[in-house]
Coordinates of C-alpha atoms and ligand atoms in Angstrom, one line a residue:
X1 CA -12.6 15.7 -2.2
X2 CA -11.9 13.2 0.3
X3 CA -8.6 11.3 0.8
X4 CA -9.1 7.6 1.8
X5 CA -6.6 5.3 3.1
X6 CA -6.9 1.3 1.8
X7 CA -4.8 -0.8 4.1
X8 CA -4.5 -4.4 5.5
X9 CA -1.6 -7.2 5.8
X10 CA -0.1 -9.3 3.2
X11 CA -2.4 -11.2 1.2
X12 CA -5.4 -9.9 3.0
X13 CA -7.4 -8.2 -0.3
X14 CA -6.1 -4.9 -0.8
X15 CA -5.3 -5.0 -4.7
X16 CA -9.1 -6.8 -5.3
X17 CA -10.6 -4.0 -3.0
X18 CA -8.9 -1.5 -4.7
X19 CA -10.2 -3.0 -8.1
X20 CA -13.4 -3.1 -6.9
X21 CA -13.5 0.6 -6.3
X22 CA -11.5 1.5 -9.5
X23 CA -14.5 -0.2 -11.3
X24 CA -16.9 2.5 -9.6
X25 CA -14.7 4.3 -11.0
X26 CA -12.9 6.0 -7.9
X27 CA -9.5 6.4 -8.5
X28 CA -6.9 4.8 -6.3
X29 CA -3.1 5.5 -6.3
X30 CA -1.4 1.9 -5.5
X31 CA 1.6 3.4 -3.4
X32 CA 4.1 0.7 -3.4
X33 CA 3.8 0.5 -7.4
X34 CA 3.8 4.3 -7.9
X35 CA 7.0 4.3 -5.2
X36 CA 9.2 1.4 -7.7
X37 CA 7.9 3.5 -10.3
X38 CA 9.7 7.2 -9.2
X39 CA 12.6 5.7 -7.9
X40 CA 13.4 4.6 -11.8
X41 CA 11.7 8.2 -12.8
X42 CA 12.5 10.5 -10.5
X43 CA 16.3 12.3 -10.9
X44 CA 16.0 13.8 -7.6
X45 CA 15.1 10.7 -6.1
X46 CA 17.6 8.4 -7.5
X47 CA 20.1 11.1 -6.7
X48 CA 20.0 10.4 -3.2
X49 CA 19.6 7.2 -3.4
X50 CA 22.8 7.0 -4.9
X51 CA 24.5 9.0 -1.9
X52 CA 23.2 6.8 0.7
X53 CA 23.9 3.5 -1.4
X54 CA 26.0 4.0 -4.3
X55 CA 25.9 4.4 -7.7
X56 CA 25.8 0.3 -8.4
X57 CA 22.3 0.2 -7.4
X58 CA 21.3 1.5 -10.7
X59 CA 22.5 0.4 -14.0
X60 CA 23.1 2.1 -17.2
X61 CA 19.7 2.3 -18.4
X62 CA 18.8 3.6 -14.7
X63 CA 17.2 0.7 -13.7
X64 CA 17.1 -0.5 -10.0
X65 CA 19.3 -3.5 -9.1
X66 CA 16.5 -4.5 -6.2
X67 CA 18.3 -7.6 -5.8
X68 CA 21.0 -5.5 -4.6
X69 CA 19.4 -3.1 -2.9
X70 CA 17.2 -6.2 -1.0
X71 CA 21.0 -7.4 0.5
X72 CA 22.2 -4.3 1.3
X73 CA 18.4 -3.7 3.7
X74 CA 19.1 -7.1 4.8
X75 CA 23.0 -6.9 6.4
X76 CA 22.3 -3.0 7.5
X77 CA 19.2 -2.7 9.9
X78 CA 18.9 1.1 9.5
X79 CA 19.0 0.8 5.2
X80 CA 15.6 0.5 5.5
X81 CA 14.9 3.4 7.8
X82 CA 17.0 5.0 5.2
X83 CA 15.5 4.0 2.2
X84 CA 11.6 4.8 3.9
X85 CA 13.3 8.1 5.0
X86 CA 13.9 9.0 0.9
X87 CA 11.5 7.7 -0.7
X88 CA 8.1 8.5 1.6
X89 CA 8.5 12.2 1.3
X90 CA 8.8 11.4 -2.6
X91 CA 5.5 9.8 -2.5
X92 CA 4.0 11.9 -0.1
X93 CA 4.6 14.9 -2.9
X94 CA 3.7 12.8 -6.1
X95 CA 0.2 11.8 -4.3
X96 CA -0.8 15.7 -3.5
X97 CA -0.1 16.7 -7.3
X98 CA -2.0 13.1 -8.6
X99 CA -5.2 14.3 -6.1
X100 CA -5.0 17.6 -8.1
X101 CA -5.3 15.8 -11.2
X102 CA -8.4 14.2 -9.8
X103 CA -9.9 16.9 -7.7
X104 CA -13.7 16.6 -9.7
X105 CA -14.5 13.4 -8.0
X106 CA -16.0 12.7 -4.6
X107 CA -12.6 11.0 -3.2
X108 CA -9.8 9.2 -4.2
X109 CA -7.5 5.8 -2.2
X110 CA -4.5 5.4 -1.8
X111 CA -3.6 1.7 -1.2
X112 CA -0.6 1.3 0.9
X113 CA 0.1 -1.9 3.4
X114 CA 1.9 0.6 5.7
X115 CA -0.6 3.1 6.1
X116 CA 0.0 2.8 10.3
X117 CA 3.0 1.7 10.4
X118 CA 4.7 5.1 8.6
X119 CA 2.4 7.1 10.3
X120 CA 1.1 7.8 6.7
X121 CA -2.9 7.7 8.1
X122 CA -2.6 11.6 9.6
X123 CA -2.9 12.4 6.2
X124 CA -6.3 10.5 5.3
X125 CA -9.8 11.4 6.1
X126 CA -10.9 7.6 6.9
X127 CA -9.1 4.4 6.7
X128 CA -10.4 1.0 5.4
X129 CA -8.8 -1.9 6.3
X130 CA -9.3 -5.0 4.7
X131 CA -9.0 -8.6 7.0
X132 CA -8.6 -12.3 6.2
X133 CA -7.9 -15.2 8.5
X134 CA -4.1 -15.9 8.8
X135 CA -4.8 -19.3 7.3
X136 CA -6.5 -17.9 4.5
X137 CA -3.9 -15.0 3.5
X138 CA -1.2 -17.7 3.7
X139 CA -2.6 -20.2 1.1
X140 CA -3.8 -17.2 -1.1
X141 CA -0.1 -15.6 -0.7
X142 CA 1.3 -19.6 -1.8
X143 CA -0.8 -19.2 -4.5
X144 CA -0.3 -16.1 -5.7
X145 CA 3.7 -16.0 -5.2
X146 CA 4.7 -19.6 -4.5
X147 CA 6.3 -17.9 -1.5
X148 CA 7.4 -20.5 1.5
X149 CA 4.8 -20.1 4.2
X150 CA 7.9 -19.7 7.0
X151 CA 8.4 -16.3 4.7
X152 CA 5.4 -15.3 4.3
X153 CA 4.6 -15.6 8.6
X154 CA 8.1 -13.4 8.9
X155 CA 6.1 -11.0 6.9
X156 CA 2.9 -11.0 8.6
X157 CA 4.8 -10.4 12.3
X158 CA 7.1 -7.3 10.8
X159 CA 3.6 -5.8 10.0
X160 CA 0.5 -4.4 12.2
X161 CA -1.3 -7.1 14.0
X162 CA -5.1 -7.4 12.4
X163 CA -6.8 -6.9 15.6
X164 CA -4.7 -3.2 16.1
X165 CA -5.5 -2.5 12.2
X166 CA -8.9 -3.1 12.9
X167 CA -9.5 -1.1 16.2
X168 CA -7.8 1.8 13.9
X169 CA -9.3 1.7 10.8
X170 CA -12.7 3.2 10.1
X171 CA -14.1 0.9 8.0
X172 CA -13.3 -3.4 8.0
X173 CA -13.7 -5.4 4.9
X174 CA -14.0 -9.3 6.1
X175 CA -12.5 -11.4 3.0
X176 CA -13.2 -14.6 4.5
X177 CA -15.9 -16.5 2.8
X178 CA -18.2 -13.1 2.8
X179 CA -19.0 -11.1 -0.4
X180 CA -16.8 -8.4 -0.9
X181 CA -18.3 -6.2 -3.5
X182 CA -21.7 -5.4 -1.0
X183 CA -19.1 -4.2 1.8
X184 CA -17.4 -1.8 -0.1
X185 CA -20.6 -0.4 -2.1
X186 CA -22.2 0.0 1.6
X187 CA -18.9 1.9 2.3
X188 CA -18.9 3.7 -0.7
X189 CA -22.4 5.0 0.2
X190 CA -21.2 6.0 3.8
X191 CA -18.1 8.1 2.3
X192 CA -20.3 9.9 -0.2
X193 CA -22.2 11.0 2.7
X194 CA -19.8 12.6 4.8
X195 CA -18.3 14.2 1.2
X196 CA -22.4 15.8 1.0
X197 CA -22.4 16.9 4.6
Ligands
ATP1 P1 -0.1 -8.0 -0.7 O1 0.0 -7.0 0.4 O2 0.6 -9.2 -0.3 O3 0.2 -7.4 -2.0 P2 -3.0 -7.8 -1.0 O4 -3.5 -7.4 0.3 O5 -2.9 -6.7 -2.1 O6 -1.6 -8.5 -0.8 P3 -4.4 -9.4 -3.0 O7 -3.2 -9.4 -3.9 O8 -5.5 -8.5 -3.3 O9 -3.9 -9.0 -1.5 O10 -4.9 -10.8 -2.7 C1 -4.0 -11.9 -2.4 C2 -4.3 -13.1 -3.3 O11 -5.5 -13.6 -2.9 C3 -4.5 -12.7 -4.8 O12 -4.0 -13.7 -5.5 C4 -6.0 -12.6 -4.9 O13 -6.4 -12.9 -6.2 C5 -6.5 -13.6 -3.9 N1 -7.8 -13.2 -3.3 C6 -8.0 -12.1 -2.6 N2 -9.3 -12.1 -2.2 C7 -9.9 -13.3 -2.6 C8 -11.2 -13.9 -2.4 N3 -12.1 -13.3 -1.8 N4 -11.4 -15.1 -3.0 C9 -10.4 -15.7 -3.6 N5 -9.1 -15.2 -3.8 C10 -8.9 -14.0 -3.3

């Protein structure tokens, strides 16, 4: 079974990609959800997140104070570090044991916007990345979230620039104007292949 890495900026197209290929029935493991998700489940996790940051992050019922937590990141530049440095490894280990779950198809994605930036992509096979025009990602992001576009810009310099994600990734998915759904069955063809070889 092949691992497959599904990247690409804010608002470029990664949750409708990954969609697209749950409906062909792949399954993909959205890492940002399944990370919010095991630091509320996970004891050991929320353990030491309570060392680095203290026990008010949570409340009673154990559930994350994000606003909090979103402060704390923003007046303390190496929170973050921190907070990547706890909870990666977390998800690292919770992805091997959901591939096992799923080890009877051909491969499985994980969807992650970080996928270069945390070094994450040693531990893929291939990488698709999928690319919009700036202008196009920032309406669609206004839309979505009713985010201000100076915040949604900050975001898109903090991450990879599209022409570096591109020259890395394996496979591009242009979600311009184009149709998405022939681009990633082409792809799916070309990963089945190597999964035959
Ligand atoms: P983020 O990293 O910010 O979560 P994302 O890469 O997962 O973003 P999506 O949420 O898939 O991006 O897409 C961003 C928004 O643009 C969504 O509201 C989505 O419905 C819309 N969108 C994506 N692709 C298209 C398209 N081809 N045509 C119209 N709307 C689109």
């Amino acid at each position: 079974m092949l691992k497959i890495g599904l990247t690409g900026g804010i608002g470029s197209g990664k949750s409708i990609v990954g969609k697209a290929f749950e409906m062909m029935e792949i399954p993909v493991y959205v890492a940002d959800f399944e990370a919010k998700r095991l630091m509320i489940s996970n004891v050991e996790l929320r353990s030491l997140l309570i060392s680095r940051f203290g026990d008010q992050i949570y409340d009673v019922n154990f559930n994350l104070n994000r606003k909090l937590l979103a402060e704390i990141v923003f007046n303390d530049s190496e929170a973050l570090k921190d907070i990547n440095s706890i909870v990666h490894p977390a998800v690292r280990k919770d992805f091997i044991g959901w591939c096992e779950q799923h080890s009877q198809t051909p491969y499985v994605i994980q969807e992650s916007a970080i996928i270069f930036e945390s070094g994450l992509y040693k531990n893929f096979d291939k990488i698709i990345t999928v690319t919009a025009e700036e202008e196009i990602r920032i309406q669609r992001v206004i839309e979505r979230d009713s985010m201000s576009r100076e915040l949604i810009m900050e975001r898109m310099k903090s991450q990879l620039s599209e022409s570096v994600r591109i020259e890395k990734a394996d496979f591009v998915i242009y979600n311009n104007t184009e149709l998405i759904l022939p681009q990633i069955e082409r792809i799916d063809k070309q990963i089945r292949s190597f999964v035959e070889k």
